[in-house]
Amino acid sequence: MTDRIPVYFMPGLAASPLIFERIALPEAQFEMILLEWEIPLDNETLPDYAKRITAKIQHKNPVLIGVSFGGILVQEMALYINARKVIVISSVKSNLQFPKRMKIAKATKAYKLLPINLVLNIENLAKYSFGNKINQRIKLYEKFLAVRDRRYLDWAIEQVVLWERTVADEKVIHIHGDADEVFPIKYIENCIVVKGGTHIMILNKFKWLNENLPKIILE
């Protein structure tokens, strides 16, 4: 039997590896390994953090797949190892692909004013929500938002907004939904477009991903 291709998955900002629970690659060909966020060290830069997470990779020439902020992180990780492929989903390849509101947040330092406590205490939202739909959504957030540490959240939001990469790596494969509300497609270049895909298409467009990721990895 030929060696399976190791595929490492990095979730989005504060998200749990559970966001990949519906992703299934053929086991005969691929080995799926799920990475998770760690609390940043004091004054840790994004490159230093990427280097620390890269130390968890135990295979040569892995495929790195990252969602949203995880997509930014795997691009930084690829500077430290030889990756067979780097694939980003619902993410950006440079800070030129950020929407205007993020550029304004950077210029004004408004990102420091975000209500982090709402993310940290999702349970409190339940008290103010009415109706099943909202409660179902809160249950999803509770399940998929794993990291509620204030230091991590402050750090992560700052790292996204202040990401310095201005030149996209043309080798990075970019999969993006045309209905992404966080990183609107009008700012994105050179990507594989998923029709109707939102920022959380890793959860609700998993059939498309399961069908197409093996081909994309092997191409």
PDB file of C-alpha atoms in Angstrom:
ATOM      1  CA  MET A   1       0.000   0.000   0.000  1.00  0.00           C
ATOM      2  CA  THR A   2       1.302   3.469  -0.844  1.00  0.00           C
ATOM      3  CA  ASP A   3       1.850   5.949   1.954  1.00  0.00           C
ATOM      4  CA  ARG A   4      -1.158   8.084   2.685  1.00  0.00           C
ATOM      5  CA  ILE A   5      -0.917  11.846   2.187  1.00  0.00           C
ATOM      6  CA  PRO A   6      -0.970  13.680   5.542  1.00  0.00           C
ATOM      7  CA  VAL A   7      -3.480  16.540   5.560  1.00  0.00           C
ATOM      8  CA  TYR A   8      -3.382  18.950   8.501  1.00  0.00           C
ATOM      9  CA  PHE A   9      -6.465  21.079   9.192  1.00  0.00           C
ATOM     10  CA  MET A  10      -6.414  24.380  11.124  1.00  0.00           C
ATOM     11  CA  PRO A  11      -9.783  25.823  12.217  1.00  0.00           C
ATOM     12  CA  GLY A  12     -10.828  29.472  12.131  1.00  0.00           C
ATOM     13  CA  LEU A  13     -10.422  32.104  14.828  1.00  0.00           C
ATOM     14  CA  ALA A  14     -11.347  30.650  18.247  1.00  0.00           C
ATOM     15  CA  ALA A  15     -12.921  27.655  16.524  1.00  0.00           C
ATOM     16  CA  SER A  16     -12.719  24.040  17.601  1.00  0.00           C
ATOM     17  CA  PRO A  17     -11.414  21.263  15.313  1.00  0.00           C
ATOM     18  CA  LEU A  18     -15.042  20.036  15.479  1.00  0.00           C
ATOM     19  CA  ILE A  19     -15.757  22.340  12.538  1.00  0.00           C
ATOM     20  CA  PHE A  20     -14.138  19.616  10.405  1.00  0.00           C
ATOM     21  CA  GLU A  21     -16.391  16.816  11.680  1.00  0.00           C
ATOM     22  CA  ARG A  22     -18.247  16.591   8.351  1.00  0.00           C
ATOM     23  CA  ILE A  23     -15.091  16.588   6.228  1.00  0.00           C
ATOM     24  CA  ALA A  24     -14.203  13.075   5.120  1.00  0.00           C
ATOM     25  CA  LEU A  25     -11.311  12.340   2.763  1.00  0.00           C
ATOM     26  CA  PRO A  26     -10.834   8.802   1.384  1.00  0.00           C
ATOM     27  CA  GLU A  27      -8.938   6.977   4.132  1.00  0.00           C
ATOM     28  CA  ALA A  28      -6.959   4.823   1.734  1.00  0.00           C
ATOM     29  CA  GLN A  29      -5.309   7.943   0.273  1.00  0.00           C
ATOM     30  CA  PHE A  30      -5.310  10.554   3.023  1.00  0.00           C
ATOM     31  CA  GLU A  31      -4.589  10.836   6.722  1.00  0.00           C
ATOM     32  CA  MET A  32      -6.485  13.691   8.377  1.00  0.00           C
ATOM     33  CA  ILE A  33      -4.838  15.414  11.347  1.00  0.00           C
ATOM     34  CA  LEU A  34      -6.695  18.183  13.187  1.00  0.00           C
ATOM     35  CA  LEU A  35      -4.721  21.036  14.745  1.00  0.00           C
ATOM     36  CA  GLU A  36      -6.064  23.320  17.440  1.00  0.00           C
ATOM     37  CA  TRP A  37      -5.398  26.780  18.780  1.00  0.00           C
ATOM     38  CA  GLU A  38      -3.062  27.321  21.710  1.00  0.00           C
ATOM     39  CA  ILE A  39      -2.962  30.315  24.024  1.00  0.00           C
ATOM     40  CA  PRO A  40      -0.304  32.736  22.709  1.00  0.00           C
ATOM     41  CA  LEU A  41       2.754  33.479  24.821  1.00  0.00           C
ATOM     42  CA  ASP A  42       3.351  37.014  26.072  1.00  0.00           C
ATOM     43  CA  ASN A  43       4.165  39.344  23.158  1.00  0.00           C
ATOM     44  CA  GLU A  44       4.251  36.389  20.740  1.00  0.00           C
ATOM     45  CA  THR A  45       4.271  37.450  17.097  1.00  0.00           C
ATOM     46  CA  LEU A  46       2.274  35.632  14.443  1.00  0.00           C
ATOM     47  CA  PRO A  47       5.470  34.237  12.818  1.00  0.00           C
ATOM     48  CA  ASP A  48       6.665  32.946  16.208  1.00  0.00           C
ATOM     49  CA  TYR A  49       3.257  31.417  16.932  1.00  0.00           C
ATOM     50  CA  ALA A  50       3.236  29.791  13.476  1.00  0.00           C
ATOM     51  CA  LYS A  51       6.664  28.316  14.172  1.00  0.00           C
ATOM     52  CA  ARG A  52       5.416  26.882  17.481  1.00  0.00           C
ATOM     53  CA  ILE A  53       2.350  25.254  15.879  1.00  0.00           C
ATOM     54  CA  THR A  54       4.527  23.954  13.013  1.00  0.00           C
ATOM     55  CA  ALA A  55       6.470  21.924  15.601  1.00  0.00           C
ATOM     56  CA  LYS A  56       3.331  19.765  15.972  1.00  0.00           C
ATOM     57  CA  ILE A  57       3.585  18.566  12.373  1.00  0.00           C
ATOM     58  CA  GLN A  58       5.032  15.070  12.356  1.00  0.00           C
ATOM     59  CA  HIS A  59       5.038  14.258   8.633  1.00  0.00           C
ATOM     60  CA  LYS A  60       7.216  15.320   5.741  1.00  0.00           C
ATOM     61  CA  ASN A  61       5.589  17.276   2.904  1.00  0.00           C
ATOM     62  CA  PRO A  62       2.140  17.597   4.478  1.00  0.00           C
ATOM     63  CA  VAL A  63      -0.857  19.338   2.976  1.00  0.00           C
ATOM     64  CA  LEU A  64      -1.886  22.333   5.113  1.00  0.00           C
ATOM     65  CA  ILE A  65      -5.536  23.407   5.040  1.00  0.00           C
ATOM     66  CA  GLY A  66      -6.704  26.435   7.025  1.00  0.00           C
ATOM     67  CA  VAL A  67     -10.086  28.105   7.447  1.00  0.00           C
ATOM     68  CA  SER A  68     -10.395  31.896   7.864  1.00  0.00           C
ATOM     69  CA  PHE A  69      -7.700  33.003  10.375  1.00  0.00           C
ATOM     70  CA  GLY A  70      -6.477  29.396  10.247  1.00  0.00           C
ATOM     71  CA  GLY A  71      -5.832  30.041   6.544  1.00  0.00           C
ATOM     72  CA  ILE A  72      -3.632  33.002   7.433  1.00  0.00           C
ATOM     73  CA  LEU A  73      -1.803  30.858   9.991  1.00  0.00           C
ATOM     74  CA  VAL A  74      -1.066  27.942   7.623  1.00  0.00           C
ATOM     75  CA  GLN A  75       0.415  30.403   5.111  1.00  0.00           C
ATOM     76  CA  GLU A  76       2.781  31.581   7.861  1.00  0.00           C
ATOM     77  CA  MET A  77       3.517  27.968   8.872  1.00  0.00           C
ATOM     78  CA  ALA A  78       4.490  27.139   5.285  1.00  0.00           C
ATOM     79  CA  LEU A  79       7.487  29.449   5.681  1.00  0.00           C
ATOM     80  CA  TYR A  80       9.010  26.939   8.119  1.00  0.00           C
ATOM     81  CA  ILE A  81       8.344  23.589   6.421  1.00  0.00           C
ATOM     82  CA  ASN A  82       8.097  22.115   2.954  1.00  0.00           C
ATOM     83  CA  ALA A  83       4.386  21.717   2.392  1.00  0.00           C
ATOM     84  CA  ARG A  84       3.074  19.609  -0.455  1.00  0.00           C
ATOM     85  CA  LYS A  85       0.194  22.079  -0.795  1.00  0.00           C
ATOM     86  CA  VAL A  86      -1.288  24.984   1.124  1.00  0.00           C
ATOM     87  CA  ILE A  87      -5.061  25.370   0.792  1.00  0.00           C
ATOM     88  CA  VAL A  88      -7.048  28.193   2.381  1.00  0.00           C
ATOM     89  CA  ILE A  89     -10.829  28.181   2.740  1.00  0.00           C
ATOM     90  CA  SER A  90     -12.934  31.297   3.471  1.00  0.00           C
ATOM     91  CA  SER A  91      -9.726  33.261   4.032  1.00  0.00           C
ATOM     92  CA  VAL A  92      -7.369  35.771   2.382  1.00  0.00           C
ATOM     93  CA  LYS A  93      -3.947  35.507   0.750  1.00  0.00           C
ATOM     94  CA  SER A  94      -2.790  39.057   1.583  1.00  0.00           C
ATOM     95  CA  ASN A  95      -4.008  42.050   3.543  1.00  0.00           C
ATOM     96  CA  LEU A  96      -5.001  43.714   0.253  1.00  0.00           C
ATOM     97  CA  GLN A  97      -7.958  41.290   0.187  1.00  0.00           C
ATOM     98  CA  PHE A  98      -9.374  42.620   3.456  1.00  0.00           C
ATOM     99  CA  PRO A  99     -12.702  44.467   3.241  1.00  0.00           C
ATOM    100  CA  LYS A 100     -12.690  48.214   3.869  1.00  0.00           C
ATOM    101  CA  ARG A 101     -13.998  47.890   7.436  1.00  0.00           C
ATOM    102  CA  MET A 102     -10.914  45.877   8.402  1.00  0.00           C
ATOM    103  CA  LYS A 103      -8.601  48.433   6.823  1.00  0.00           C
ATOM    104  CA  ILE A 104     -10.404  51.179   8.767  1.00  0.00           C
ATOM    105  CA  ALA A 105     -10.147  49.089  11.957  1.00  0.00           C
ATOM    106  CA  LYS A 106      -6.404  48.862  11.397  1.00  0.00           C
ATOM    107  CA  ALA A 107      -5.969  52.583  10.734  1.00  0.00           C
ATOM    108  CA  THR A 108      -8.066  53.658  13.736  1.00  0.00           C
ATOM    109  CA  LYS A 109      -7.129  50.786  16.077  1.00  0.00           C
ATOM    110  CA  ALA A 110     -10.898  50.233  16.431  1.00  0.00           C
ATOM    111  CA  TYR A 111     -10.272  46.463  16.641  1.00  0.00           C
ATOM    112  CA  LYS A 112      -9.265  47.076  20.270  1.00  0.00           C
ATOM    113  CA  LEU A 113     -12.873  48.074  21.021  1.00  0.00           C
ATOM    114  CA  LEU A 114     -14.543  44.859  19.872  1.00  0.00           C
ATOM    115  CA  PRO A 115     -16.930  43.359  22.471  1.00  0.00           C
ATOM    116  CA  ILE A 116     -14.794  40.306  23.205  1.00  0.00           C
ATOM    117  CA  ASN A 117     -16.874  39.511  26.288  1.00  0.00           C
ATOM    118  CA  LEU A 118     -19.784  38.512  24.060  1.00  0.00           C
ATOM    119  CA  VAL A 119     -17.665  35.791  22.492  1.00  0.00           C
ATOM    120  CA  LEU A 120     -16.243  34.771  25.841  1.00  0.00           C
ATOM    121  CA  ASN A 121     -19.646  34.326  27.410  1.00  0.00           C
ATOM    122  CA  ILE A 122     -21.990  32.917  24.785  1.00  0.00           C
ATOM    123  CA  GLU A 123     -24.189  31.481  27.524  1.00  0.00           C
ATOM    124  CA  ASN A 124     -25.236  35.017  28.496  1.00  0.00           C
ATOM    125  CA  LEU A 125     -26.562  35.567  24.981  1.00  0.00           C
ATOM    126  CA  ALA A 126     -28.991  32.706  25.533  1.00  0.00           C
ATOM    127  CA  LYS A 127     -30.732  34.732  28.254  1.00  0.00           C
ATOM    128  CA  TYR A 128     -31.513  37.500  25.771  1.00  0.00           C
ATOM    129  CA  SER A 129     -32.463  35.334  22.824  1.00  0.00           C
ATOM    130  CA  PHE A 130     -35.966  34.283  21.909  1.00  0.00           C
ATOM    131  CA  GLY A 131     -37.101  31.535  19.607  1.00  0.00           C
ATOM    132  CA  ASN A 132     -35.601  28.221  18.578  1.00  0.00           C
ATOM    133  CA  LYS A 133     -33.558  29.489  15.649  1.00  0.00           C
ATOM    134  CA  ILE A 134     -31.397  31.755  17.781  1.00  0.00           C
ATOM    135  CA  ASN A 135     -30.993  29.130  20.494  1.00  0.00           C
ATOM    136  CA  GLN A 136     -29.951  26.567  17.880  1.00  0.00           C
ATOM    137  CA  ARG A 137     -27.384  29.017  16.590  1.00  0.00           C
ATOM    138  CA  ILE A 138     -26.057  29.624  20.110  1.00  0.00           C
ATOM    139  CA  LYS A 139     -25.737  25.860  20.612  1.00  0.00           C
ATOM    140  CA  LEU A 140     -23.704  25.714  17.402  1.00  0.00           C
ATOM    141  CA  TYR A 141     -21.480  28.555  18.585  1.00  0.00           C
ATOM    142  CA  GLU A 142     -20.982  26.824  21.934  1.00  0.00           C
ATOM    143  CA  LYS A 143     -19.940  23.677  20.134  1.00  0.00           C
ATOM    144  CA  PHE A 144     -17.690  25.208  17.505  1.00  0.00           C
ATOM    145  CA  LEU A 145     -16.169  28.191  19.351  1.00  0.00           C
ATOM    146  CA  ALA A 146     -13.766  26.393  21.637  1.00  0.00           C
ATOM    147  CA  VAL A 147     -11.318  29.100  22.667  1.00  0.00           C
ATOM    148  CA  ARG A 148     -12.826  31.672  24.995  1.00  0.00           C
ATOM    149  CA  ASP A 149      -9.598  32.891  26.544  1.00  0.00           C
ATOM    150  CA  ARG A 150      -9.472  36.683  26.596  1.00  0.00           C
ATOM    151  CA  ARG A 151      -5.741  36.813  25.898  1.00  0.00           C
ATOM    152  CA  TYR A 152      -6.089  34.550  22.852  1.00  0.00           C
ATOM    153  CA  LEU A 153      -9.032  36.511  21.434  1.00  0.00           C
ATOM    154  CA  ASP A 154      -7.385  39.910  21.858  1.00  0.00           C
ATOM    155  CA  TRP A 155      -4.218  38.531  20.295  1.00  0.00           C
ATOM    156  CA  ALA A 156      -5.950  36.733  17.408  1.00  0.00           C
ATOM    157  CA  ILE A 157      -8.067  39.695  16.324  1.00  0.00           C
ATOM    158  CA  GLU A 158      -5.000  41.932  16.399  1.00  0.00           C
ATOM    159  CA  GLN A 159      -2.956  39.422  14.349  1.00  0.00           C
ATOM    160  CA  VAL A 160      -5.636  39.253  11.648  1.00  0.00           C
ATOM    161  CA  VAL A 161      -6.115  43.015  11.359  1.00  0.00           C
ATOM    162  CA  LEU A 162      -2.375  43.764  11.449  1.00  0.00           C
ATOM    163  CA  TRP A 163      -1.317  40.909   9.136  1.00  0.00           C
ATOM    164  CA  GLU A 164       1.535  42.339   7.087  1.00  0.00           C
ATOM    165  CA  ARG A 165       1.505  40.164   3.972  1.00  0.00           C
ATOM    166  CA  THR A 166       0.919  42.363   0.916  1.00  0.00           C
ATOM    167  CA  VAL A 167       1.943  39.904  -1.832  1.00  0.00           C
ATOM    168  CA  ALA A 168      -0.118  36.746  -2.241  1.00  0.00           C
ATOM    169  CA  ASP A 169       1.763  33.473  -2.675  1.00  0.00           C
ATOM    170  CA  GLU A 170       0.584  32.255  -6.066  1.00  0.00           C
ATOM    171  CA  LYS A 171       1.088  28.623  -5.059  1.00  0.00           C
ATOM    172  CA  VAL A 172      -1.572  28.880  -2.334  1.00  0.00           C
ATOM    173  CA  ILE A 173      -4.880  27.331  -3.424  1.00  0.00           C
ATOM    174  CA  HIS A 174      -7.817  29.458  -2.347  1.00  0.00           C
ATOM    175  CA  ILE A 175     -11.406  28.155  -2.006  1.00  0.00           C
ATOM    176  CA  HIS A 176     -13.957  30.871  -1.362  1.00  0.00           C
ATOM    177  CA  GLY A 177     -17.732  31.208  -1.206  1.00  0.00           C
ATOM    178  CA  ASP A 178     -19.436  33.853  -3.317  1.00  0.00           C
ATOM    179  CA  ALA A 179     -21.660  34.730  -0.337  1.00  0.00           C
ATOM    180  CA  ASP A 180     -18.855  35.109   2.230  1.00  0.00           C
ATOM    181  CA  GLU A 181     -19.912  37.951   4.521  1.00  0.00           C
ATOM    182  CA  VAL A 182     -16.604  38.300   6.413  1.00  0.00           C
ATOM    183  CA  PHE A 183     -14.269  38.407   3.396  1.00  0.00           C
ATOM    184  CA  PRO A 184     -16.527  39.481   0.495  1.00  0.00           C
ATOM    185  CA  ILE A 185     -15.614  37.836  -2.808  1.00  0.00           C
ATOM    186  CA  LYS A 186     -15.291  41.205  -4.585  1.00  0.00           C
ATOM    187  CA  TYR A 187     -11.968  41.696  -2.789  1.00  0.00           C
ATOM    188  CA  ILE A 188     -10.682  38.180  -3.506  1.00  0.00           C
ATOM    189  CA  GLU A 189      -8.575  37.226  -6.532  1.00  0.00           C
ATOM    190  CA  ASN A 190      -7.535  33.884  -8.025  1.00  0.00           C
ATOM    191  CA  CYS A 191      -9.797  31.514  -6.150  1.00  0.00           C
ATOM    192  CA  ILE A 192     -12.003  28.485  -6.699  1.00  0.00           C
ATOM    193  CA  VAL A 193     -15.528  29.856  -6.197  1.00  0.00           C
ATOM    194  CA  VAL A 194     -18.158  27.855  -4.318  1.00  0.00           C
ATOM    195  CA  LYS A 195     -21.652  29.029  -5.270  1.00  0.00           C
ATOM    196  CA  GLY A 196     -23.728  30.008  -2.247  1.00  0.00           C
ATOM    197  CA  GLY A 197     -20.763  29.435   0.064  1.00  0.00           C
ATOM    198  CA  THR A 198     -20.757  31.647   3.167  1.00  0.00           C
ATOM    199  CA  HIS A 199     -17.968  32.198   5.682  1.00  0.00           C
ATOM    200  CA  ILE A 200     -19.018  28.989   7.480  1.00  0.00           C
ATOM    201  CA  MET A 201     -19.176  26.830   4.362  1.00  0.00           C
ATOM    202  CA  ILE A 202     -16.835  24.325   6.036  1.00  0.00           C
ATOM    203  CA  LEU A 203     -20.025  23.334   7.906  1.00  0.00           C
ATOM    204  CA  ASN A 204     -22.748  23.677   5.284  1.00  0.00           C
ATOM    205  CA  LYS A 205     -20.913  23.080   1.993  1.00  0.00           C
ATOM    206  CA  PHE A 206     -19.103  19.988   3.265  1.00  0.00           C
ATOM    207  CA  LYS A 207     -20.475  17.849   0.409  1.00  0.00           C
ATOM    208  CA  TRP A 208     -18.799  20.111  -2.154  1.00  0.00           C
ATOM    209  CA  LEU A 209     -15.563  20.033  -0.155  1.00  0.00           C
ATOM    210  CA  ASN A 210     -15.626  16.248   0.315  1.00  0.00           C
ATOM    211  CA  GLU A 211     -16.139  15.794  -3.396  1.00  0.00           C
ATOM    212  CA  ASN A 212     -13.526  18.305  -4.547  1.00  0.00           C
ATOM    213  CA  LEU A 213     -10.747  18.417  -1.942  1.00  0.00           C
ATOM    214  CA  PRO A 214      -9.217  15.034  -2.959  1.00  0.00           C
ATOM    215  CA  LYS A 215      -8.938  16.192  -6.585  1.00  0.00           C
ATOM    216  CA  ILE A 216      -7.522  19.580  -5.536  1.00  0.00           C
ATOM    217  CA  ILE A 217      -4.908  17.926  -3.307  1.00  0.00           C
ATOM    218  CA  LEU A 218      -3.864  15.401  -5.951  1.00  0.00           C
ATOM    219  CA  GLU A 219      -3.743  17.794  -8.919  1.00  0.00           C
TER     220      GLU A 219
END
